[in-house]
Amino acid sequence: MTNPEGPYVKVHFRLEIEDAWPPASVESLWAVDQGDGTARLDNIPWFVRGIACGDVVATEPDEEGVRWAGEVVRRSENCTIRLIVLRDGGSEAARQSVINAFHELGVCGEGIERFRMVALDVPPTADLTKVQRLLKHGVAKEWWDMEEGCITTQWRAASAG
């Protein structure tokens, strides 16, 4: 798979498992090879903490050519928010309605059936106060549980306001 920005590669992240979560010890994300030993992430992480779509990470191939993520070289300023959808048992329709609601606020997302999850990619251009208001409303209504996978200074400032 290629695009004008460079070839797509898979970047692998080692995960720390606590209380049987996350359900895997490695997560791989699609990224665009930057040609200098780094890659720009082009996926919303399901489980990796402290990483967001658009971040540029250093990569180091192992002896089998698997690219492992190193330090973040440049932050995208996007936030990663993960939801476990509780409404309607986390059905496909419930997950899609969550994605649609956040899409109206300038937030991209995707769902995964296996864990009844929605992962949200919140760009710095989104109205962070409105996004947070909807997130808190959904938690209060028990529509979903929420985890802040990767947040920024802007996100913290919006939640303090």
PDB file of C-alpha atoms in Angstrom:
ATOM      1  CA  MET A   1       0.000   0.000   0.000  1.00  0.00           C
ATOM      2  CA  THR A   2       1.435   3.394  -0.944  1.00  0.00           C
ATOM      3  CA  ASN A   3       0.311   6.979  -1.115  1.00  0.00           C
ATOM      4  CA  PRO A   4       1.901  10.234  -2.357  1.00  0.00           C
ATOM      5  CA  GLU A   5       3.306  10.960   1.125  1.00  0.00           C
ATOM      6  CA  GLY A   6       5.313   7.727   1.232  1.00  0.00           C
ATOM      7  CA  PRO A   7       4.761   3.999   1.634  1.00  0.00           C
ATOM      8  CA  TYR A   8       2.505   2.630   4.348  1.00  0.00           C
ATOM      9  CA  VAL A   9       4.187   0.484   6.977  1.00  0.00           C
ATOM     10  CA  LYS A  10       3.044  -1.257  10.139  1.00  0.00           C
ATOM     11  CA  VAL A  11       4.557   0.075  13.367  1.00  0.00           C
ATOM     12  CA  HIS A  12       4.354  -2.226  16.383  1.00  0.00           C
ATOM     13  CA  PHE A  13       3.947  -1.088  19.982  1.00  0.00           C
ATOM     14  CA  ARG A  14       4.539  -3.221  23.059  1.00  0.00           C
ATOM     15  CA  LEU A  15       1.669  -2.972  25.556  1.00  0.00           C
ATOM     16  CA  GLU A  16       1.715  -3.323  29.320  1.00  0.00           C
ATOM     17  CA  ILE A  17      -1.088  -5.606  30.453  1.00  0.00           C
ATOM     18  CA  GLU A  18      -2.797  -4.880  33.774  1.00  0.00           C
ATOM     19  CA  ASP A  19      -5.731  -6.924  35.058  1.00  0.00           C
ATOM     20  CA  ALA A  20      -5.981  -8.736  31.688  1.00  0.00           C
ATOM     21  CA  TRP A  21      -6.304  -5.437  29.775  1.00  0.00           C
ATOM     22  CA  PRO A  22      -5.506  -4.706  27.052  1.00  0.00           C
ATOM     23  CA  PRO A  23      -6.244  -8.113  25.518  1.00  0.00           C
ATOM     24  CA  ALA A  24      -2.937  -8.189  23.590  1.00  0.00           C
ATOM     25  CA  SER A  25       0.730  -7.562  24.318  1.00  0.00           C
ATOM     26  CA  VAL A  26       1.371  -5.831  20.957  1.00  0.00           C
ATOM     27  CA  GLU A  27      -0.648  -3.403  18.849  1.00  0.00           C
ATOM     28  CA  SER A  28       0.328  -2.553  15.290  1.00  0.00           C
ATOM     29  CA  LEU A  29      -0.710   0.698  13.631  1.00  0.00           C
ATOM     30  CA  TRP A  30      -0.562   1.800  10.012  1.00  0.00           C
ATOM     31  CA  ALA A  31       1.853   4.640   9.436  1.00  0.00           C
ATOM     32  CA  VAL A  32       3.436   6.563   6.584  1.00  0.00           C
ATOM     33  CA  ASP A  33       7.178   5.936   6.316  1.00  0.00           C
ATOM     34  CA  GLN A  34       8.960   9.291   6.499  1.00  0.00           C
ATOM     35  CA  GLY A  35      12.155   7.858   4.961  1.00  0.00           C
ATOM     36  CA  ASP A  36      14.374   8.801   7.895  1.00  0.00           C
ATOM     37  CA  GLY A  37      13.721   6.030  10.408  1.00  0.00           C
ATOM     38  CA  THR A  38      10.468   7.648  11.535  1.00  0.00           C
ATOM     39  CA  ALA A  39       6.829   7.071  10.624  1.00  0.00           C
ATOM     40  CA  ARG A  40       3.683   9.217  10.932  1.00  0.00           C
ATOM     41  CA  LEU A  41       0.848   7.232  12.486  1.00  0.00           C
ATOM     42  CA  ASP A  42      -2.229   6.980  10.270  1.00  0.00           C
ATOM     43  CA  ASN A  43      -4.439   4.918  12.611  1.00  0.00           C
ATOM     44  CA  ILE A  44      -6.315   5.657  15.818  1.00  0.00           C
ATOM     45  CA  PRO A  45      -4.741   3.462  18.501  1.00  0.00           C
ATOM     46  CA  TRP A  46      -7.080   1.026  20.225  1.00  0.00           C
ATOM     47  CA  PHE A  47      -4.850   0.286  23.195  1.00  0.00           C
ATOM     48  CA  VAL A  48      -1.516   2.165  23.065  1.00  0.00           C
ATOM     49  CA  ARG A  49      -1.394   4.925  25.666  1.00  0.00           C
ATOM     50  CA  GLY A  50       0.191   8.320  25.070  1.00  0.00           C
ATOM     51  CA  ILE A  51      -0.033   8.078  21.272  1.00  0.00           C
ATOM     52  CA  ALA A  52      -2.396   9.748  18.787  1.00  0.00           C
ATOM     53  CA  CYS A  53      -3.051   9.554  15.070  1.00  0.00           C
ATOM     54  CA  GLY A  54      -0.635  11.857  13.252  1.00  0.00           C
ATOM     55  CA  ASP A  55       2.175  11.517  15.795  1.00  0.00           C
ATOM     56  CA  VAL A  56       5.606  10.858  14.268  1.00  0.00           C
ATOM     57  CA  VAL A  57       7.529   8.090  16.019  1.00  0.00           C
ATOM     58  CA  ALA A  58      11.056   6.764  15.677  1.00  0.00           C
ATOM     59  CA  THR A  59      11.080   3.146  14.503  1.00  0.00           C
ATOM     60  CA  GLU A  60      13.642   0.400  14.845  1.00  0.00           C
ATOM     61  CA  PRO A  61      13.384  -2.774  12.761  1.00  0.00           C
ATOM     62  CA  ASP A  62      14.206  -6.058  14.451  1.00  0.00           C
ATOM     63  CA  GLU A  63      16.100  -8.940  12.813  1.00  0.00           C
ATOM     64  CA  GLU A  64      12.868 -10.054  11.081  1.00  0.00           C
ATOM     65  CA  GLY A  65      12.158  -6.570   9.707  1.00  0.00           C
ATOM     66  CA  VAL A  66       9.310  -5.841  12.143  1.00  0.00           C
ATOM     67  CA  ARG A  67       9.267  -2.107  12.887  1.00  0.00           C
ATOM     68  CA  TRP A  68       9.025  -1.340  16.588  1.00  0.00           C
ATOM     69  CA  ALA A  69       8.003   2.089  17.851  1.00  0.00           C
ATOM     70  CA  GLY A  70      10.453   4.155  19.806  1.00  0.00           C
ATOM     71  CA  GLU A  71      10.061   7.656  21.143  1.00  0.00           C
ATOM     72  CA  VAL A  72       7.639  10.222  19.779  1.00  0.00           C
ATOM     73  CA  VAL A  73       9.614  12.611  17.559  1.00  0.00           C
ATOM     74  CA  ARG A  74       6.753  15.041  16.838  1.00  0.00           C
ATOM     75  CA  ARG A  75       3.281  15.256  18.365  1.00  0.00           C
ATOM     76  CA  SER A  76       0.253  15.823  16.142  1.00  0.00           C
ATOM     77  CA  GLU A  77      -1.602  17.615  18.980  1.00  0.00           C
ATOM     78  CA  ASN A  78      -4.498  15.190  18.395  1.00  0.00           C
ATOM     79  CA  CYS A  79      -6.113  13.412  21.330  1.00  0.00           C
ATOM     80  CA  THR A  80      -7.084   9.758  21.485  1.00  0.00           C
ATOM     81  CA  ILE A  81     -10.266   9.002  23.411  1.00  0.00           C
ATOM     82  CA  ARG A  82     -11.608   5.468  23.771  1.00  0.00           C
ATOM     83  CA  LEU A  83     -15.155   4.489  24.626  1.00  0.00           C
ATOM     84  CA  ILE A  84     -16.706   1.184  25.622  1.00  0.00           C
ATOM     85  CA  VAL A  85     -20.241   1.554  24.291  1.00  0.00           C
ATOM     86  CA  LEU A  86     -22.799   0.337  26.827  1.00  0.00           C
ATOM     87  CA  ARG A  87     -26.031   1.457  25.150  1.00  0.00           C
ATOM     88  CA  ASP A  88     -27.784  -1.383  23.290  1.00  0.00           C
ATOM     89  CA  GLY A  89     -25.039  -3.770  24.346  1.00  0.00           C
ATOM     90  CA  GLY A  90     -22.516  -1.901  22.212  1.00  0.00           C
ATOM     91  CA  SER A  91     -24.320  -2.933  19.024  1.00  0.00           C
ATOM     92  CA  GLU A  92     -23.062  -1.835  15.623  1.00  0.00           C
ATOM     93  CA  ALA A  93     -25.895   0.707  15.437  1.00  0.00           C
ATOM     94  CA  ALA A  94     -24.998   2.092  18.886  1.00  0.00           C
ATOM     95  CA  ARG A  95     -21.313   2.364  17.966  1.00  0.00           C
ATOM     96  CA  GLN A  96     -22.172   4.067  14.672  1.00  0.00           C
ATOM     97  CA  SER A  97     -24.467   6.558  16.411  1.00  0.00           C
ATOM     98  CA  VAL A  98     -21.586   7.473  18.742  1.00  0.00           C
ATOM     99  CA  ILE A  99     -19.232   7.966  15.776  1.00  0.00           C
ATOM    100  CA  ASN A 100     -21.870  10.095  14.007  1.00  0.00           C
ATOM    101  CA  ALA A 101     -22.455  12.291  17.079  1.00  0.00           C
ATOM    102  CA  PHE A 102     -18.755  13.058  17.434  1.00  0.00           C
ATOM    103  CA  HIS A 103     -18.309  13.489  13.670  1.00  0.00           C
ATOM    104  CA  GLU A 104     -20.666  16.485  13.905  1.00  0.00           C
ATOM    105  CA  LEU A 105     -18.107  18.027  16.283  1.00  0.00           C
ATOM    106  CA  GLY A 106     -15.192  17.519  13.853  1.00  0.00           C
ATOM    107  CA  VAL A 107     -13.980  14.282  15.455  1.00  0.00           C
ATOM    108  CA  CYS A 108     -13.180  11.110  13.489  1.00  0.00           C
ATOM    109  CA  GLY A 109     -13.753   7.690  14.951  1.00  0.00           C
ATOM    110  CA  GLU A 110     -14.003   4.017  14.274  1.00  0.00           C
ATOM    111  CA  GLY A 111     -15.657   1.120  16.019  1.00  0.00           C
ATOM    112  CA  ILE A 112     -14.691  -2.459  16.752  1.00  0.00           C
ATOM    113  CA  GLU A 113     -17.317  -5.076  17.517  1.00  0.00           C
ATOM    114  CA  ARG A 114     -15.174  -7.448  19.552  1.00  0.00           C
ATOM    115  CA  PHE A 115     -14.767  -5.039  22.469  1.00  0.00           C
ATOM    116  CA  ARG A 116     -17.847  -2.831  21.849  1.00  0.00           C
ATOM    117  CA  MET A 117     -15.343   0.003  21.470  1.00  0.00           C
ATOM    118  CA  VAL A 118     -15.142   3.288  19.641  1.00  0.00           C
ATOM    119  CA  ALA A 119     -11.780   5.025  19.278  1.00  0.00           C
ATOM    120  CA  LEU A 120     -11.925   8.769  18.658  1.00  0.00           C
ATOM    121  CA  ASP A 121      -9.275  10.968  17.045  1.00  0.00           C
ATOM    122  CA  VAL A 122      -9.840  14.497  18.337  1.00  0.00           C
ATOM    123  CA  PRO A 123      -7.933  17.129  16.336  1.00  0.00           C
ATOM    124  CA  PRO A 124      -6.877  20.411  17.976  1.00  0.00           C
ATOM    125  CA  THR A 125      -9.288  22.224  15.618  1.00  0.00           C
ATOM    126  CA  ALA A 126     -12.337  20.558  17.215  1.00  0.00           C
ATOM    127  CA  ASP A 127     -14.323  22.449  19.841  1.00  0.00           C
ATOM    128  CA  LEU A 128     -12.747  20.603  22.766  1.00  0.00           C
ATOM    129  CA  THR A 129     -15.258  22.004  25.278  1.00  0.00           C
ATOM    130  CA  LYS A 130     -18.200  20.633  23.262  1.00  0.00           C
ATOM    131  CA  VAL A 131     -16.439  17.287  22.766  1.00  0.00           C
ATOM    132  CA  GLN A 132     -15.787  16.996  26.503  1.00  0.00           C
ATOM    133  CA  ARG A 133     -19.359  18.023  27.308  1.00  0.00           C
ATOM    134  CA  LEU A 134     -20.697  15.215  25.075  1.00  0.00           C
ATOM    135  CA  LEU A 135     -18.232  12.714  26.547  1.00  0.00           C
ATOM    136  CA  LYS A 136     -19.281  13.571  30.123  1.00  0.00           C
ATOM    137  CA  HIS A 137     -22.967  13.502  29.162  1.00  0.00           C
ATOM    138  CA  GLY A 138     -22.597  10.008  27.680  1.00  0.00           C
ATOM    139  CA  VAL A 139     -20.802   8.735  30.791  1.00  0.00           C
ATOM    140  CA  ALA A 140     -23.488  10.264  33.058  1.00  0.00           C
ATOM    141  CA  LYS A 141     -26.254   8.647  30.952  1.00  0.00           C
ATOM    142  CA  GLU A 142     -24.317   5.327  31.031  1.00  0.00           C
ATOM    143  CA  TRP A 143     -24.141   5.274  27.233  1.00  0.00           C
ATOM    144  CA  TRP A 144     -20.395   4.562  27.436  1.00  0.00           C
ATOM    145  CA  ASP A 145     -17.342   4.334  29.660  1.00  0.00           C
ATOM    146  CA  MET A 146     -14.453   6.558  28.647  1.00  0.00           C
ATOM    147  CA  GLU A 147     -10.652   6.490  28.712  1.00  0.00           C
ATOM    148  CA  GLU A 148      -8.312   9.310  27.754  1.00  0.00           C
ATOM    149  CA  GLY A 149      -5.669   7.420  25.781  1.00  0.00           C
ATOM    150  CA  CYS A 150      -3.642  10.490  24.812  1.00  0.00           C
ATOM    151  CA  ILE A 151      -4.477  14.066  25.760  1.00  0.00           C
ATOM    152  CA  THR A 152      -2.841  17.423  25.182  1.00  0.00           C
ATOM    153  CA  THR A 153      -2.330  20.645  27.123  1.00  0.00           C
ATOM    154  CA  GLN A 154      -5.230  22.135  25.110  1.00  0.00           C
ATOM    155  CA  TRP A 155      -7.471  19.238  26.215  1.00  0.00           C
ATOM    156  CA  ARG A 156      -6.521  19.775  29.873  1.00  0.00           C
ATOM    157  CA  ALA A 157      -7.149  23.519  29.581  1.00  0.00           C
ATOM    158  CA  ALA A 158     -10.593  22.916  28.033  1.00  0.00           C
ATOM    159  CA  SER A 159     -11.540  20.510  30.834  1.00  0.00           C
ATOM    160  CA  ALA A 160     -10.412  23.006  33.490  1.00  0.00           C
ATOM    161  CA  GLY A 161     -12.519  25.766  31.919  1.00  0.00           C
TER     162      GLY A 161
END
